PDB file of C-alpha atoms and ligand atoms in Angstrom:
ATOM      1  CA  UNK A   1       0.000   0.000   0.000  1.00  0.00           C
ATOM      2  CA  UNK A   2       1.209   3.533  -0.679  1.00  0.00           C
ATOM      3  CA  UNK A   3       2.568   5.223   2.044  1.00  0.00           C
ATOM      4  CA  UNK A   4       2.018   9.332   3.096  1.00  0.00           C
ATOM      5  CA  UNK A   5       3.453  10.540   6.278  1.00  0.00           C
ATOM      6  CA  UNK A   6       1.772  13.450   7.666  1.00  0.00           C
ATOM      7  CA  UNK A   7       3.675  16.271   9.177  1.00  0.00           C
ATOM      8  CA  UNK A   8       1.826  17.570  12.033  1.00  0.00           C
ATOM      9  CA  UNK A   9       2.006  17.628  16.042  1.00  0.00           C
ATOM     10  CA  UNK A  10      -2.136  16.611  16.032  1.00  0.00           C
ATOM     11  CA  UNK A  11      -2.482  13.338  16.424  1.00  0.00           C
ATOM     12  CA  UNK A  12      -6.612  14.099  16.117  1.00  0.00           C
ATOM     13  CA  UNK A  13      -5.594  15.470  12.284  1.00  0.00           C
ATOM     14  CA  UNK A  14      -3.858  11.927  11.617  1.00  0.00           C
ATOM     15  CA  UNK A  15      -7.005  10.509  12.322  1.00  0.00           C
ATOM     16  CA  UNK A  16      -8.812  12.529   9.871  1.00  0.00           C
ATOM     17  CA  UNK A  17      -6.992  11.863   7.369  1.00  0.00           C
ATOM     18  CA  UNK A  18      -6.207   8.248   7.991  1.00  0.00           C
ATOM     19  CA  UNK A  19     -10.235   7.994   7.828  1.00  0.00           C
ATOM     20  CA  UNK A  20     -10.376   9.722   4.138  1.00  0.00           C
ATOM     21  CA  UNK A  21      -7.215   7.776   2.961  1.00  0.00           C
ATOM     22  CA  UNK A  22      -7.934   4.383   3.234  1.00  0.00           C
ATOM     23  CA  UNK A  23     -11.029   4.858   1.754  1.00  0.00           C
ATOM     24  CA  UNK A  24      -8.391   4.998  -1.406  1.00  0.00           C
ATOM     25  CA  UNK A  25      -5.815   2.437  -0.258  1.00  0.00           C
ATOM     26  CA  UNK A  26      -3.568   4.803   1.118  1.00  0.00           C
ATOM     27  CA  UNK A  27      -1.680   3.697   4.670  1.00  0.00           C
ATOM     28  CA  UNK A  28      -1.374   7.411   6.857  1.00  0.00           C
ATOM     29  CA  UNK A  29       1.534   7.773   9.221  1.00  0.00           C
ATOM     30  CA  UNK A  30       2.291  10.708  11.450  1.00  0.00           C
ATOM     31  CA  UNK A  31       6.094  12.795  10.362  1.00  0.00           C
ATOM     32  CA  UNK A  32       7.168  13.823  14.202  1.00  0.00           C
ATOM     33  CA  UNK A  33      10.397  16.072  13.599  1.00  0.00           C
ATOM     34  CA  UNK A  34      12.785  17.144  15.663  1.00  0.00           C
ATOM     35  CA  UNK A  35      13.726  20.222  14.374  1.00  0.00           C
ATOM     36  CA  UNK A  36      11.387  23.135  14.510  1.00  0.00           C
ATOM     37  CA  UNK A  37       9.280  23.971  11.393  1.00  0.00           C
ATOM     38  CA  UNK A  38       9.224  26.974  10.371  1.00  0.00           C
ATOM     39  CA  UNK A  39       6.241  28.972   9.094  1.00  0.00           C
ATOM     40  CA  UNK A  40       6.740  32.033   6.967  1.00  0.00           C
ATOM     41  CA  UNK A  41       4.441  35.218   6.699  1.00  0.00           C
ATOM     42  CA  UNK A  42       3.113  34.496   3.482  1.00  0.00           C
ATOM     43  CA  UNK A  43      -0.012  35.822   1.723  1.00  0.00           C
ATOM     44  CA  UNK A  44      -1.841  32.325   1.298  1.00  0.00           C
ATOM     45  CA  UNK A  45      -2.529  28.996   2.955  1.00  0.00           C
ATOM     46  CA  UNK A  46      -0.910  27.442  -0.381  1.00  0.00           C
ATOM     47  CA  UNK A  47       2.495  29.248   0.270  1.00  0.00           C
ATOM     48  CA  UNK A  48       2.406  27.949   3.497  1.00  0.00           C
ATOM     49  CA  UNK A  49       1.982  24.978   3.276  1.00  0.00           C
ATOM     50  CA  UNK A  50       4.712  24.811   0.379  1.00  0.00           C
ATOM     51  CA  UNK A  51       7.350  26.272   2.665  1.00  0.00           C
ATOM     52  CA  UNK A  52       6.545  23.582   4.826  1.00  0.00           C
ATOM     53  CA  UNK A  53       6.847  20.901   2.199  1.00  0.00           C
ATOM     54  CA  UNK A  54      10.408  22.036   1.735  1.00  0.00           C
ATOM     55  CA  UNK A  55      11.219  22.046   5.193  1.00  0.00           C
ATOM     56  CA  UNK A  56       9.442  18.514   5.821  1.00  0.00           C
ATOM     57  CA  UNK A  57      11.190  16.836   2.814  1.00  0.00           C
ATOM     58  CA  UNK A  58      14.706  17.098   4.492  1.00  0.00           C
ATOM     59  CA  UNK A  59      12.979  14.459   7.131  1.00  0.00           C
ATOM     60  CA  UNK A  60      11.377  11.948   5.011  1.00  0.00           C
ATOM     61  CA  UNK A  61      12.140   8.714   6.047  1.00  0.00           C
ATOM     62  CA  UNK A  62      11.871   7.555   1.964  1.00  0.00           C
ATOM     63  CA  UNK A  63      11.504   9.488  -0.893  1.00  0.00           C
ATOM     64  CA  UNK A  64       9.064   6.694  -2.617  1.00  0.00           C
ATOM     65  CA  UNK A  65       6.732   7.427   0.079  1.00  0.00           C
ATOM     66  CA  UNK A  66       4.461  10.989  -0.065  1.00  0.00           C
ATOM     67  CA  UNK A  67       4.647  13.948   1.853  1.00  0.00           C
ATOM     68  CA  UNK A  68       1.662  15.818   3.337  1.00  0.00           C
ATOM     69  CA  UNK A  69       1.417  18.857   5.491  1.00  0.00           C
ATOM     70  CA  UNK A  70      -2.120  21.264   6.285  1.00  0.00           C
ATOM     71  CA  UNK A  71      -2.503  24.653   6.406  1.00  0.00           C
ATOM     72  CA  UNK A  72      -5.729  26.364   7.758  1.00  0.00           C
ATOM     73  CA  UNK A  73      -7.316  29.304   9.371  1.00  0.00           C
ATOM     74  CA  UNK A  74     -10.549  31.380  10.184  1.00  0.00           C
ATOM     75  CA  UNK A  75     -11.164  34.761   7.407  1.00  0.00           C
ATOM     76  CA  UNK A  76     -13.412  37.019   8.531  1.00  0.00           C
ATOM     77  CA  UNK A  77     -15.019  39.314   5.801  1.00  0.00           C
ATOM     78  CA  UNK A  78     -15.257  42.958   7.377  1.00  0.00           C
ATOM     79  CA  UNK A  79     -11.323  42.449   8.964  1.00  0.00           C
ATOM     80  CA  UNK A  80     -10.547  41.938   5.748  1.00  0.00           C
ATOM     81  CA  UNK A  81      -9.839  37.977   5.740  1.00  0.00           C
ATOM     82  CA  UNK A  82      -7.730  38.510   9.277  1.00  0.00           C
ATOM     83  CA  UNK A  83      -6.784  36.294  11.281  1.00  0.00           C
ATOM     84  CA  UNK A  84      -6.507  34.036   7.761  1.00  0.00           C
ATOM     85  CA  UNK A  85      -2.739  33.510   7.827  1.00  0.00           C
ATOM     86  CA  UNK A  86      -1.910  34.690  11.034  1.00  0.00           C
ATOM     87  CA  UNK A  87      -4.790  32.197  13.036  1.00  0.00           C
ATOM     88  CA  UNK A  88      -2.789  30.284  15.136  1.00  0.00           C
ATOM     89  CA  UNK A  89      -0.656  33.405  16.274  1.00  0.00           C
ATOM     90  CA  UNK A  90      -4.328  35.516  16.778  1.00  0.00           C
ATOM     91  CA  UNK A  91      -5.564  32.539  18.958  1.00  0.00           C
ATOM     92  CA  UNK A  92      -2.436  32.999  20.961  1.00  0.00           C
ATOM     93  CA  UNK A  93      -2.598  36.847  21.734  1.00  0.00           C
ATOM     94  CA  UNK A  94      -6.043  38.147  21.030  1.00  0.00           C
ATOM     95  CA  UNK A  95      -7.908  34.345  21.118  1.00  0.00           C
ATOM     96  CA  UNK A  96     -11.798  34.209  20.676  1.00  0.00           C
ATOM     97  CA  UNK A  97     -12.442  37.498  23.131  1.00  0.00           C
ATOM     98  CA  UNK A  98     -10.508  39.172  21.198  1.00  0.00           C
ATOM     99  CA  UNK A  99     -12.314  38.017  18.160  1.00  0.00           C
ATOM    100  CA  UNK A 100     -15.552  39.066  19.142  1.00  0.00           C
ATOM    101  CA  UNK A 101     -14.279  42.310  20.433  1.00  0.00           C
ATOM    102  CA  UNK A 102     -13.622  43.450  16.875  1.00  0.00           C
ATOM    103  CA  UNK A 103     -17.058  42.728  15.847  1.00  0.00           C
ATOM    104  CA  UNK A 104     -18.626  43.872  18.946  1.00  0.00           C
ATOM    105  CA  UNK A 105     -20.442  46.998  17.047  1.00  0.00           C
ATOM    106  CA  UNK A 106     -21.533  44.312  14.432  1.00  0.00           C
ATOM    107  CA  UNK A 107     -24.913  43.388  15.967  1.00  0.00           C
ATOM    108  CA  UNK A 108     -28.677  43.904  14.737  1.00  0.00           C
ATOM    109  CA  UNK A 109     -31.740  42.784  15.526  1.00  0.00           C
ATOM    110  CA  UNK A 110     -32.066  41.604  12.282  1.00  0.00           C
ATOM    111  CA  UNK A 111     -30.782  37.933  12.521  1.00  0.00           C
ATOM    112  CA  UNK A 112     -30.251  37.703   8.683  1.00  0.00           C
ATOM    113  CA  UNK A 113     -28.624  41.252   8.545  1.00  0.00           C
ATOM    114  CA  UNK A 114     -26.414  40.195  11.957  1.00  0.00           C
ATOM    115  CA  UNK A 115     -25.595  36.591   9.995  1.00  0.00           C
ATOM    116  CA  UNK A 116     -24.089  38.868   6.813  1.00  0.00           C
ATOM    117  CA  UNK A 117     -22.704  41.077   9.104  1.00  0.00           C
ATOM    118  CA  UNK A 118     -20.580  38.535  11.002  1.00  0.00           C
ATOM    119  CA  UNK A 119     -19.400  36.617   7.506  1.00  0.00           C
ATOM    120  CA  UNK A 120     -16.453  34.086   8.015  1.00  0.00           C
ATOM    121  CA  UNK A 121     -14.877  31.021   6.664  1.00  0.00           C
ATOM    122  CA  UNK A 122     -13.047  28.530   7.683  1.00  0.00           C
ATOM    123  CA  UNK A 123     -10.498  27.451   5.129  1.00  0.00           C
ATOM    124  CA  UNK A 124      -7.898  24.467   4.601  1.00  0.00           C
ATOM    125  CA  UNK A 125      -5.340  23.618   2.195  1.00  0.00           C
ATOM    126  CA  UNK A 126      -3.965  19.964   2.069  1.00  0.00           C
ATOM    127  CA  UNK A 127      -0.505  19.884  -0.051  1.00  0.00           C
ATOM    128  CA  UNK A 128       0.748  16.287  -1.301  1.00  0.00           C
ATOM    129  CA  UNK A 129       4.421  16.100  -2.051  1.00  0.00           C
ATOM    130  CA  UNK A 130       4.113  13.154  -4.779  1.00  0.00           C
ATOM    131  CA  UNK A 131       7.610  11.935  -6.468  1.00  0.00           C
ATOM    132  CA  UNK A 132       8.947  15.914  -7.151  1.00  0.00           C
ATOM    133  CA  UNK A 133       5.664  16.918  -7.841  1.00  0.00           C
ATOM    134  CA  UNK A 134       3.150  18.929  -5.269  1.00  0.00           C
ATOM    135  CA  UNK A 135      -0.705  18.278  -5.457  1.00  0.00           C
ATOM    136  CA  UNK A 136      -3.337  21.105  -3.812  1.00  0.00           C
ATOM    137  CA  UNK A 137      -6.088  20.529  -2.151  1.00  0.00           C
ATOM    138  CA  UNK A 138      -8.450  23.617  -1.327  1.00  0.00           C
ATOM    139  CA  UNK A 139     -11.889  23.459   1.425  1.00  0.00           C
ATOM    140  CA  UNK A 140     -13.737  25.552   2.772  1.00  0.00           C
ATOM    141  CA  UNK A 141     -16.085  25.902   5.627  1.00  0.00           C
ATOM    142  CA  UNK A 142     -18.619  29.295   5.125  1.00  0.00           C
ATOM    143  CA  UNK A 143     -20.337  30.573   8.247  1.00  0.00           C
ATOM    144  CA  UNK A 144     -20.708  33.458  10.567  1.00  0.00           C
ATOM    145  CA  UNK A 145     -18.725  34.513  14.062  1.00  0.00           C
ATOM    146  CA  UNK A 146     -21.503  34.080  17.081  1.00  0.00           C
ATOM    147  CA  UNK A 147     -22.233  37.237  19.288  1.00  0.00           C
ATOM    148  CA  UNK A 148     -20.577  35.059  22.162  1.00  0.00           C
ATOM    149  CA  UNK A 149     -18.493  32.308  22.664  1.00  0.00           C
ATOM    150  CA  UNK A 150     -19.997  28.992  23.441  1.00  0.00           C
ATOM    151  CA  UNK A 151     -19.723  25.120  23.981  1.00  0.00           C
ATOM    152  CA  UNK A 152     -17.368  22.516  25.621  1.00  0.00           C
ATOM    153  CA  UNK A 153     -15.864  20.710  22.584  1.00  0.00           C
ATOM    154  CA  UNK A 154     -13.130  20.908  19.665  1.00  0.00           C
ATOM    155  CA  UNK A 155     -10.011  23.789  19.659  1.00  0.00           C
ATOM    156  CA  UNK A 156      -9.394  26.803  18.373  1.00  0.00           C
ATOM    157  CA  UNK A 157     -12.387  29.124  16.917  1.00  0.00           C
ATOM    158  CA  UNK A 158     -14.334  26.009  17.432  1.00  0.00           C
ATOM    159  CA  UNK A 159     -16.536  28.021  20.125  1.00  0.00           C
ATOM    160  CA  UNK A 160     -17.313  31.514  17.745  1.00  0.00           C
ATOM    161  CA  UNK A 161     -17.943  30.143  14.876  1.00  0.00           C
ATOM    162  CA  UNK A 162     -21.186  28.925  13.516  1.00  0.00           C
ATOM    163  CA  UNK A 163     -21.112  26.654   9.956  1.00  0.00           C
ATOM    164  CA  UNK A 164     -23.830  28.077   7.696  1.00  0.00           C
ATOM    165  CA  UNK A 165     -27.062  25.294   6.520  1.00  0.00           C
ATOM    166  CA  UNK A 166     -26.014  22.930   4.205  1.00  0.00           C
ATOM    167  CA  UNK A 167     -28.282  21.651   1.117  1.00  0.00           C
ATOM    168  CA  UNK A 168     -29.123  18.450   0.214  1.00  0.00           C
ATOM    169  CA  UNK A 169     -25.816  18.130  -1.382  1.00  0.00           C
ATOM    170  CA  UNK A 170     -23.963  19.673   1.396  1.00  0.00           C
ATOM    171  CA  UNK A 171     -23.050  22.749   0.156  1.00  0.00           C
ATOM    172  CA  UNK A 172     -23.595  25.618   2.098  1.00  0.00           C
ATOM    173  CA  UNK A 173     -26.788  28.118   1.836  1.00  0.00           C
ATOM    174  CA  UNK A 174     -27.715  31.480   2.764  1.00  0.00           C
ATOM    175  CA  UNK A 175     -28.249  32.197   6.374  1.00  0.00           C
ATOM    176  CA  UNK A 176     -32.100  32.778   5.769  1.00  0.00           C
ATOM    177  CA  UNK A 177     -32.787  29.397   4.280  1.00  0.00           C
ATOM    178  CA  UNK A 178     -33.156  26.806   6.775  1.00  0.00           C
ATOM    179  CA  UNK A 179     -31.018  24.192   5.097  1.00  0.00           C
ATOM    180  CA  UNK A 180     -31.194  19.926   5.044  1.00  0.00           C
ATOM    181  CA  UNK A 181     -28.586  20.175   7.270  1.00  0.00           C
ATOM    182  CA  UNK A 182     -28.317  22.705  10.284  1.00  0.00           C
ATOM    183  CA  UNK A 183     -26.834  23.254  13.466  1.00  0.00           C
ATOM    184  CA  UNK A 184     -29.386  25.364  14.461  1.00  0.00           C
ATOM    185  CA  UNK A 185     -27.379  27.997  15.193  1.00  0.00           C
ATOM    186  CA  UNK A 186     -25.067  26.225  17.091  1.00  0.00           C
ATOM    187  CA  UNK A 187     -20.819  26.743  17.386  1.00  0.00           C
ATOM    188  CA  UNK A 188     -18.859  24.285  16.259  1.00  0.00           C
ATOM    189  CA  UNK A 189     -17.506  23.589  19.990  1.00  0.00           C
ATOM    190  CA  UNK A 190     -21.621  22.826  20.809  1.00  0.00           C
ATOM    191  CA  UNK A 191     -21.676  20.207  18.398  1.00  0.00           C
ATOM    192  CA  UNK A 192     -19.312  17.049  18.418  1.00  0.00           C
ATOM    193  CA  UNK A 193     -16.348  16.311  16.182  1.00  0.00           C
ATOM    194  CA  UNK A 194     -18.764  13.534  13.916  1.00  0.00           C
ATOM    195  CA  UNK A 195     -21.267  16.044  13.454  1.00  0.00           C
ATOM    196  CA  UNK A 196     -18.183  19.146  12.214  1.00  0.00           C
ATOM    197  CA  UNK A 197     -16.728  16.779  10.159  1.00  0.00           C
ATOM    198  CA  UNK A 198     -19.656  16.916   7.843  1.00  0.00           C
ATOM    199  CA  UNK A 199     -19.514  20.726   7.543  1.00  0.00           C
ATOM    200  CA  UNK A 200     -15.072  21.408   8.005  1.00  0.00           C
ATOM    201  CA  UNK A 201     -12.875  22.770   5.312  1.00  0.00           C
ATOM    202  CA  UNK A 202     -10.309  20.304   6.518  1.00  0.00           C
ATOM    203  CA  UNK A 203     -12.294  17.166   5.181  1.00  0.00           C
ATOM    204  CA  UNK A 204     -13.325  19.272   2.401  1.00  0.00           C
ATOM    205  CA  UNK A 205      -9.970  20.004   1.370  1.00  0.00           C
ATOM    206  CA  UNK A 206      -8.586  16.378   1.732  1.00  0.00           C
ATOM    207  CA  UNK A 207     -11.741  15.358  -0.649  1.00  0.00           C
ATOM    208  CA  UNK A 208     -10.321  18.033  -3.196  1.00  0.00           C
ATOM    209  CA  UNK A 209      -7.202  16.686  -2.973  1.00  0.00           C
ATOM    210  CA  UNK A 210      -7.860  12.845  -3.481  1.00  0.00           C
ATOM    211  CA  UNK A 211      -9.939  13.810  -6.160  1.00  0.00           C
ATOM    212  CA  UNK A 212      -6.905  14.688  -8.064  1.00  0.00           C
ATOM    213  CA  UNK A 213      -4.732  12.200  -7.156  1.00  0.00           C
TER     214      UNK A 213
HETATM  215  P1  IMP B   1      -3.751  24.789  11.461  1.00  0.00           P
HETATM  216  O1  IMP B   1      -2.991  25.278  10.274  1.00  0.00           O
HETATM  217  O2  IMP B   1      -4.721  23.693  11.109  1.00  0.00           O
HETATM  218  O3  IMP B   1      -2.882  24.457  12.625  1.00  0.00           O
HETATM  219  O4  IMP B   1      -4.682  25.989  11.918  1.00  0.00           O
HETATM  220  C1  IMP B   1      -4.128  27.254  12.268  1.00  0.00           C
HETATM  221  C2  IMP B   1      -5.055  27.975  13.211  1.00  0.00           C
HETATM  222  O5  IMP B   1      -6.322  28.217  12.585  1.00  0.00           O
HETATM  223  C3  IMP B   1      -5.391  27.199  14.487  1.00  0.00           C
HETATM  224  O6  IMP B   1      -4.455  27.499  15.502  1.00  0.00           O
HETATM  225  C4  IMP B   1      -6.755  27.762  14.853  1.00  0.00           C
HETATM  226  O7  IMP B   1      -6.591  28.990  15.492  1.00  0.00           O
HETATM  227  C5  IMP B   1      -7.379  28.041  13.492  1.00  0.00           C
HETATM  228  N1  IMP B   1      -8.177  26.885  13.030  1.00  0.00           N
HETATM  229  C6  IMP B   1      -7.930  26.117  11.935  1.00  0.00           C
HETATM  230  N2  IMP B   1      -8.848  25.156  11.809  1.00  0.00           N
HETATM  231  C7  IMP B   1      -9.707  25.325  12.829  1.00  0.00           C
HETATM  232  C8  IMP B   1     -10.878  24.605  13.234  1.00  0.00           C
HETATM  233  O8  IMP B   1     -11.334  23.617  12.644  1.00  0.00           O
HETATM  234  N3  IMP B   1     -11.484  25.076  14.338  1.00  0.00           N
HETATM  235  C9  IMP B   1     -11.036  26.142  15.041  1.00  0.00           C
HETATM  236  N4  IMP B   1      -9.956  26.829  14.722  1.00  0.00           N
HETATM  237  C10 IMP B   1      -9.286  26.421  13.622  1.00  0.00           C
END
């Protein structure tokens, strides 16, 4: 079987993606290095996760076997896409409080006009370092920032942000339709891993990628 190793420190991601893999006959292994990998201020998700590719390479235990690494982060429309690139370091200093803060003038009775208001995504890149060659993988996850944080469950933005309805084919409608599939309203940290799995850029972008692979 064909063998990727996964650079990442999540052991929750390697489960992910060992999940959409096999699926495909693909055997996922988790690349623990040493040495610390460094993350450049770049514009994109993509050039990210490139830069990481490069670093990553140098620790490959074989060069038959593939490469992949993740990039994500939370874009918020009226910041202007921030945090995007700079997520994990915003979760760090300003975190979810600080989040909301931003928006705090953002409100209106209106829920619709509060929902476009509030505008975010989620969005993933998976990059596959195949023989010389790197494959791309794009998802994305298109909701709104809550008014406060809330639940118990998941990391991150998990507790701000709120997927929008999905259709019947799971992809995502406007915050006035009530869709197939809903959380109600709910964060992602209210509702459990299964259920954010059907809605997360990160599957989303490992789909993308397998489909071109
Ligand atoms: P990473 O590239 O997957 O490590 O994500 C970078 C940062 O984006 C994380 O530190 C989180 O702040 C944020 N983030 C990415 N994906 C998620 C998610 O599914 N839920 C909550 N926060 C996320």
């Amino acid at each position: 079987m064909a063998k990727i190793w996964f650079l990442t420190g999540n052991a929750g991601k390697v489960e992910e993606a060992k999940h959409h893999f096999a699926e495909h006959g693909y055997v996922v292994e988790q690349l623990v290095v040493d040495q610390e990998i460094i993350e450049p201020q770049a514009d994109s998700l993509t050039q990210v996760a490139q830069a990481k590719i490069a670093q990553a390479l140098e620790h490959m235990p074989g060069k038959e076997d593939m490469l992949l690494v993740e990039d994500a982060g939370l874009f918020v429309e009226t910041l202007g896409g921030f945090p995007g690139v700079y997520s994990s370091y915003a979760l760090k200093t300003i975190g979810c409080a600080g989040i909301l803060s931003l928006l705090s003038n953002l409100v209106s009775e209106d829920p619709v006009l509060s929902g476009n208001l509030r505008k975010a995504e989620f969005r993933a890149v998976a990059a596959l370092w195949r023989d010389g060659e790197i494959l791309i993988g794009e998802g994305v996850c298109p909701g709104r920032i809550a008014e406060k944080e809330s639940g118990e469950s998941g990391f991150g933005f998990d507790p701000i942000f709120i997927p929008a309805d999905l259709d019947a084919l799971g992809n995502p409608i406007p915050f006035e339709s009530q869709g197939e599939s809903s959380t109600h309203g709910e964060t992602f940290s209210d509702i459990g891993l299964e259920e954010k799995k059907k809605y997360s850029h990160r599957s989303r972008a490992i789909e993308s990628l397998l489909s071109k692979l």
